[in-house]
Amino acid sequence: QDQAAGAKRVGTAMVKAVEDITPEQEYYVGRTVAATVLTKYKPKPEQDLNWYVNQIGQSLAQFSTRPETFGGYHFLVLDSDEINAFAAPGGLILATRGLLKCCQTEDMLAAVLAHEIGHVEKQHGLRAIGADRWKSAGMTLGLEVGKNLAGQQLAEATRAFEGSINDITSTLMNSGYSRKLEYEADAAAVAILKNSGYQPGALAAMLDNMAKDLDSSRHDFAATHPSPADRLAQLKKIGVVSSLGSTNSRQQRFLAATKAL
């Protein structure tokens, strides 16, 4: 009971610390996280494909509970066969070619992007920062590293910032979020899809496809996310079942844009 109470106090303190980070600081954290991801994954250069993904993503973001961030939402396709995606704090969202190839319709692509927007909306990336860092990092993250600090203060702030980036990128690329946070992002995605006119069932259809294509020997979605079966079961609890429905105009647009895959 004492342990549970202690864990609850730590969780409450961390949520408060996340709330205290300014949008500008979150932007600089997210930009550094995205740059770190891009040291491992190369962007896919096709402009038409990236433009299309950005158009879908920007439209979906307007229907989230957080339609604006300090630096705005940005979406980029990564040139990798891995089935994966990364949502950096502040709205920088990266999705692999392998993940997009799991999509059969625009609605399924929208489901992928809506899930990642859900992570940004809920500030899950910032919650990945270790609890022990908040005391030193809370006041100095982001911009404070580079201004009004000198000597020991600057060194401490720099260590805190680098450690925080490490925490987030390690979570995104290695360990993954907790089941609770993944389910939160799925629930947020369902709301975004409904509000924007896409089929919420496309998220379940996407998970069905991923279950067929995931390779447990590779370090991608299989290693960093709850199993598709678990997520499908959770979606079923909130009334979402698999649906491949998409309008003809959307499907033609999707097929034209994704031929580069």
Tab-separated table of C-alpha atoms in Angstrom:
chain	number	residue	atom	x	y	z
A	1	GLN	CA	0.000	0.000	0.000
A	2	ASP	CA	2.851	2.392	0.852
A	3	GLN	CA	4.558	1.499	-2.426
A	4	ALA	CA	1.368	2.142	-4.375
A	5	ALA	CA	0.916	5.512	-2.671
A	6	GLY	CA	4.546	6.389	-3.401
A	7	ALA	CA	4.176	5.435	-7.063
A	8	LYS	CA	1.035	7.543	-7.308
A	9	ARG	CA	2.845	10.558	-5.810
A	10	VAL	CA	5.717	10.153	-8.297
A	11	GLY	CA	3.259	9.864	-11.179
A	12	THR	CA	1.393	12.979	-10.081
A	13	ALA	CA	4.652	14.902	-9.731
A	14	MET	CA	5.779	13.847	-13.210
A	15	VAL	CA	2.490	14.906	-14.809
A	16	LYS	CA	2.831	18.277	-13.048
A	17	ALA	CA	6.417	18.592	-14.309
A	18	VAL	CA	5.289	17.889	-17.888
A	19	GLU	CA	2.616	20.568	-17.564
A	20	ASP	CA	5.248	23.050	-16.406
A	21	ILE	CA	7.340	22.681	-19.571
A	22	THR	CA	6.550	25.501	-21.974
A	23	PRO	CA	5.454	24.778	-25.585
A	24	GLU	CA	8.701	26.355	-26.775
A	25	GLN	CA	10.799	24.067	-24.579
A	26	GLU	CA	8.791	21.043	-25.742
A	27	TYR	CA	9.517	22.044	-29.346
A	28	TYR	CA	13.277	22.078	-28.786
A	29	VAL	CA	13.146	18.753	-26.963
A	30	GLY	CA	11.117	17.230	-29.814
A	31	ARG	CA	13.385	18.641	-32.489
A	32	THR	CA	16.411	17.080	-30.796
A	33	VAL	CA	14.606	13.749	-30.386
A	34	ALA	CA	13.640	13.711	-34.094
A	35	ALA	CA	17.202	14.567	-35.109
A	36	THR	CA	18.432	11.630	-33.019
A	37	VAL	CA	15.977	9.251	-34.706
A	38	LEU	CA	17.190	10.516	-38.097
A	39	THR	CA	20.736	9.441	-37.288
A	40	LYS	CA	19.468	5.857	-37.611
A	41	TYR	CA	16.771	6.205	-40.264
A	42	LYS	CA	17.130	8.068	-43.566
A	43	PRO	CA	14.176	10.112	-44.860
A	44	LYS	CA	12.443	8.829	-47.981
A	45	PRO	CA	13.114	11.553	-50.556
A	46	GLU	CA	9.923	11.357	-52.667
A	47	GLN	CA	8.344	14.812	-52.276
A	48	ASP	CA	4.886	13.813	-53.522
A	49	LEU	CA	4.589	11.032	-50.953
A	50	ASN	CA	5.762	13.243	-48.092
A	51	TRP	CA	3.449	16.050	-49.205
A	52	TYR	CA	0.503	13.641	-49.225
A	53	VAL	CA	1.304	12.233	-45.771
A	54	ASN	CA	1.660	15.779	-44.448
A	55	GLN	CA	-1.704	16.815	-45.907
A	56	ILE	CA	-3.442	13.889	-44.201
A	57	GLY	CA	-1.565	14.446	-40.951
A	58	GLN	CA	-2.149	18.195	-40.813
A	59	SER	CA	-5.872	17.675	-41.427
A	60	LEU	CA	-6.119	15.062	-38.673
A	61	ALA	CA	-4.226	17.236	-36.180
A	62	GLN	CA	-6.934	19.891	-36.453
A	63	PHE	CA	-9.404	17.414	-34.975
A	64	SER	CA	-7.245	16.473	-31.994
A	65	THR	CA	-7.591	18.134	-28.606
A	66	ARG	CA	-4.262	19.784	-29.339
A	67	PRO	CA	-4.504	21.179	-32.878
A	68	GLU	CA	-1.600	23.597	-32.453
A	69	THR	CA	1.896	23.225	-31.064
A	70	PHE	CA	4.742	25.750	-30.845
A	71	GLY	CA	6.477	24.546	-34.016
A	72	GLY	CA	3.438	22.947	-35.654
A	73	TYR	CA	2.948	19.361	-36.765
A	74	HIS	CA	5.355	17.906	-39.326
A	75	PHE	CA	5.271	14.446	-40.899
A	76	LEU	CA	8.077	12.562	-42.645
A	77	VAL	CA	8.355	9.117	-44.250
A	78	LEU	CA	11.463	7.133	-43.292
A	79	ASP	CA	13.140	4.916	-45.892
A	80	SER	CA	13.079	1.674	-43.914
A	81	ASP	CA	11.351	-1.690	-44.239
A	82	GLU	CA	10.847	-1.787	-40.471
A	83	ILE	CA	7.248	-1.443	-39.331
A	84	ASN	CA	7.554	1.527	-37.009
A	85	ALA	CA	6.676	5.147	-36.267
A	86	PHE	CA	7.952	7.778	-33.846
A	87	ALA	CA	6.103	10.758	-32.375
A	88	ALA	CA	8.551	13.302	-30.976
A	89	PRO	CA	7.283	15.905	-28.485
A	90	GLY	CA	5.775	18.969	-30.096
A	91	GLY	CA	4.437	17.277	-33.217
A	92	LEU	CA	7.325	15.859	-35.261
A	93	ILE	CA	6.018	12.511	-36.528
A	94	LEU	CA	8.126	10.002	-38.450
A	95	ALA	CA	6.687	6.836	-40.061
A	96	THR	CA	8.593	4.144	-41.923
A	97	ARG	CA	7.939	2.962	-45.454
A	98	GLY	CA	7.356	-0.505	-43.978
A	99	LEU	CA	4.526	0.776	-41.793
A	100	LEU	CA	2.889	2.639	-44.664
A	101	LYS	CA	3.026	-0.531	-46.771
A	102	CYS	CA	0.740	-2.157	-44.184
A	103	CYS	CA	-1.930	0.356	-45.177
A	104	GLN	CA	-4.452	-0.627	-47.852
A	105	THR	CA	-6.528	2.546	-47.761
A	106	GLU	CA	-6.234	6.218	-46.907
A	107	ASP	CA	-8.351	5.571	-43.839
A	108	MET	CA	-5.761	3.088	-42.585
A	109	LEU	CA	-2.976	5.597	-43.205
A	110	ALA	CA	-5.042	8.167	-41.318
A	111	ALA	CA	-5.348	5.686	-38.436
A	112	VAL	CA	-1.552	5.337	-38.237
A	113	LEU	CA	-1.033	9.094	-38.172
A	114	ALA	CA	-3.924	9.663	-35.740
A	115	HIS	CA	-2.345	7.220	-33.273
A	116	GLU	CA	0.951	9.139	-33.407
A	117	ILE	CA	-0.883	12.459	-33.040
A	118	GLY	CA	-2.498	10.895	-29.968
A	119	HIS	CA	0.959	10.461	-28.428
A	120	VAL	CA	1.717	14.147	-29.077
A	121	GLU	CA	-1.702	15.226	-27.790
A	122	LYS	CA	-1.153	13.352	-24.520
A	123	GLN	CA	2.520	14.444	-24.267
A	124	HIS	CA	3.617	10.842	-23.861
A	125	GLY	CA	7.142	11.619	-25.054
A	126	LEU	CA	7.753	14.017	-22.190
A	127	ARG	CA	6.393	11.455	-19.732
A	128	ALA	CA	9.220	9.140	-20.808
A	129	ILE	CA	11.743	11.393	-19.054
A	130	GLY	CA	12.992	9.658	-15.925
A	131	ALA	CA	11.474	10.839	-12.650
A	132	ASP	CA	14.911	11.501	-11.161
A	133	ARG	CA	15.687	14.075	-13.848
A	134	TRP	CA	12.713	16.340	-13.229
A	135	LYS	CA	14.183	18.149	-10.257
A	136	SER	CA	17.132	19.436	-12.272
A	137	ALA	CA	15.568	19.331	-15.737
A	138	GLY	CA	12.199	20.878	-14.979
A	139	MET	CA	13.434	24.478	-14.895
A	140	THR	CA	16.220	24.188	-17.431
A	141	LEU	CA	15.017	21.980	-20.277
A	142	GLY	CA	15.148	23.300	-23.816
A	143	LEU	CA	15.926	26.964	-24.138
A	144	GLU	CA	17.322	27.388	-20.651
A	145	VAL	CA	20.293	25.220	-21.602
A	146	GLY	CA	21.527	27.970	-23.861
A	147	LYS	CA	20.693	31.185	-22.047
A	148	ASN	CA	21.303	32.900	-18.729
A	149	LEU	CA	23.392	30.014	-17.419
A	150	ALA	CA	27.129	29.601	-16.912
A	151	GLY	CA	29.693	27.311	-15.311
A	152	GLN	CA	28.307	24.568	-13.095
A	153	GLN	CA	24.697	25.562	-13.776
A	154	LEU	CA	25.204	25.235	-17.522
A	155	ALA	CA	26.969	21.875	-17.150
A	156	GLU	CA	24.169	20.537	-14.949
A	157	ALA	CA	21.486	21.825	-17.300
A	158	THR	CA	23.249	20.318	-20.307
A	159	ARG	CA	23.514	16.916	-18.591
A	160	ALA	CA	19.827	17.067	-17.642
A	161	PHE	CA	18.829	17.986	-21.189
A	162	GLU	CA	20.956	15.257	-22.782
A	163	GLY	CA	19.669	12.702	-20.282
A	164	SER	CA	16.079	13.689	-21.002
A	165	ILE	CA	16.604	13.289	-24.764
A	166	ASN	CA	18.165	9.898	-24.046
A	167	ASP	CA	15.147	8.838	-21.991
A	168	ILE	CA	12.702	9.768	-24.751
A	169	THR	CA	14.628	8.296	-27.691
A	170	SER	CA	15.317	5.097	-25.754
A	171	THR	CA	11.598	4.733	-25.087
A	172	LEU	CA	10.643	5.447	-28.712
A	173	MET	CA	13.293	3.238	-30.294
A	174	ASN	CA	13.934	0.481	-27.751
A	175	SER	CA	11.510	-0.167	-24.910
A	176	GLY	CA	8.287	1.437	-26.170
A	177	TYR	CA	5.513	3.079	-24.155
A	178	SER	CA	3.509	1.268	-21.496
A	179	ARG	CA	0.305	-0.505	-22.474
A	180	LYS	CA	-1.660	2.221	-20.708
A	181	LEU	CA	-0.126	4.976	-22.865
A	182	GLU	CA	-0.522	2.977	-26.085
A	183	TYR	CA	-4.183	2.398	-25.269
A	184	GLU	CA	-4.548	6.128	-24.552
A	185	ALA	CA	-3.081	6.926	-27.982
A	186	ASP	CA	-5.447	4.434	-29.626
A	187	ALA	CA	-8.450	6.005	-27.876
A	188	ALA	CA	-7.278	9.467	-28.965
A	189	ALA	CA	-6.892	8.159	-32.530
A	190	VAL	CA	-10.452	6.818	-32.540
A	191	ALA	CA	-11.787	10.249	-31.494
A	192	ILE	CA	-9.662	12.019	-34.134
A	193	LEU	CA	-10.807	9.632	-36.880
A	194	LYS	CA	-14.466	10.018	-35.929
A	195	ASN	CA	-14.262	13.798	-35.767
A	196	SER	CA	-12.413	14.087	-39.080
A	197	GLY	CA	-14.743	11.792	-41.022
A	198	TYR	CA	-12.456	8.771	-41.345
A	199	GLN	CA	-13.461	5.233	-40.369
A	200	PRO	CA	-12.417	4.466	-36.753
A	201	GLY	CA	-12.531	0.792	-37.740
A	202	ALA	CA	-9.541	1.470	-39.998
A	203	LEU	CA	-7.343	1.439	-36.887
A	204	ALA	CA	-8.488	-2.103	-36.111
A	205	ALA	CA	-7.982	-3.099	-39.764
A	206	MET	CA	-4.476	-1.675	-39.600
A	207	LEU	CA	-3.702	-3.734	-36.499
A	208	ASP	CA	-5.021	-6.847	-38.273
A	209	ASN	CA	-2.579	-6.207	-41.129
A	210	MET	CA	0.304	-5.532	-38.773
A	211	ALA	CA	-0.329	-8.809	-36.970
A	212	LYS	CA	0.294	-10.619	-40.267
A	213	ASP	CA	3.418	-8.647	-41.220
A	214	LEU	CA	5.251	-8.228	-37.909
A	215	ASP	CA	8.449	-10.220	-37.519
A	216	SER	CA	9.203	-10.973	-33.874
A	217	SER	CA	12.927	-11.259	-34.664
A	218	ARG	CA	13.114	-7.599	-35.714
A	219	HIS	CA	13.210	-4.652	-33.349
A	220	ASP	CA	10.200	-2.715	-34.592
A	221	PHE	CA	6.536	-2.431	-33.581
A	222	ALA	CA	6.638	-6.018	-32.335
A	223	ALA	CA	9.221	-5.065	-29.721
A	224	THR	CA	8.019	-1.588	-28.781
A	225	HIS	CA	4.215	-1.936	-28.722
A	226	PRO	CA	1.613	-4.167	-27.092
A	227	SER	CA	0.582	-7.011	-29.398
A	228	PRO	CA	-1.994	-6.134	-32.080
A	229	ALA	CA	-4.321	-8.712	-30.472
A	230	ASP	CA	-4.209	-6.873	-27.137
A	231	ARG	CA	-4.853	-3.518	-28.794
A	232	LEU	CA	-7.701	-4.976	-30.856
A	233	ALA	CA	-9.271	-6.357	-27.685
A	234	GLN	CA	-9.025	-2.930	-26.072
A	235	LEU	CA	-10.593	-1.264	-29.135
A	236	LYS	CA	-13.434	-3.780	-29.072
A	237	LYS	CA	-14.216	-2.691	-25.506
A	238	ILE	CA	-14.920	0.833	-26.802
A	239	GLY	CA	-17.004	-0.439	-29.725
A	240	VAL	CA	-14.423	-0.307	-32.521
A	241	VAL	CA	-14.243	-3.231	-34.940
A	242	SER	CA	-12.240	-3.738	-38.118
A	243	SER	CA	-13.458	-1.907	-41.217
A	244	LEU	CA	-11.799	-1.458	-44.625
A	245	GLY	CA	-14.336	1.103	-45.821
A	246	SER	CA	-12.988	4.120	-47.732
A	247	THR	CA	-14.483	6.400	-50.384
A	248	ASN	CA	-13.486	5.894	-54.014
A	249	SER	CA	-11.928	9.367	-54.263
A	250	ARG	CA	-9.807	8.706	-51.179
A	251	GLN	CA	-8.709	5.333	-52.516
A	252	GLN	CA	-7.648	6.760	-55.877
A	253	ARG	CA	-5.724	9.524	-54.118
A	254	PHE	CA	-4.088	6.997	-51.805
A	255	LEU	CA	-3.020	4.661	-54.611
A	256	ALA	CA	-1.556	7.513	-56.649
A	257	ALA	CA	0.385	8.937	-53.719
A	258	THR	CA	1.753	5.659	-52.378
A	259	LYS	CA	2.996	4.153	-55.633
A	260	ALA	CA	6.466	5.364	-54.587
A	261	LEU	CA	6.396	2.723	-51.834
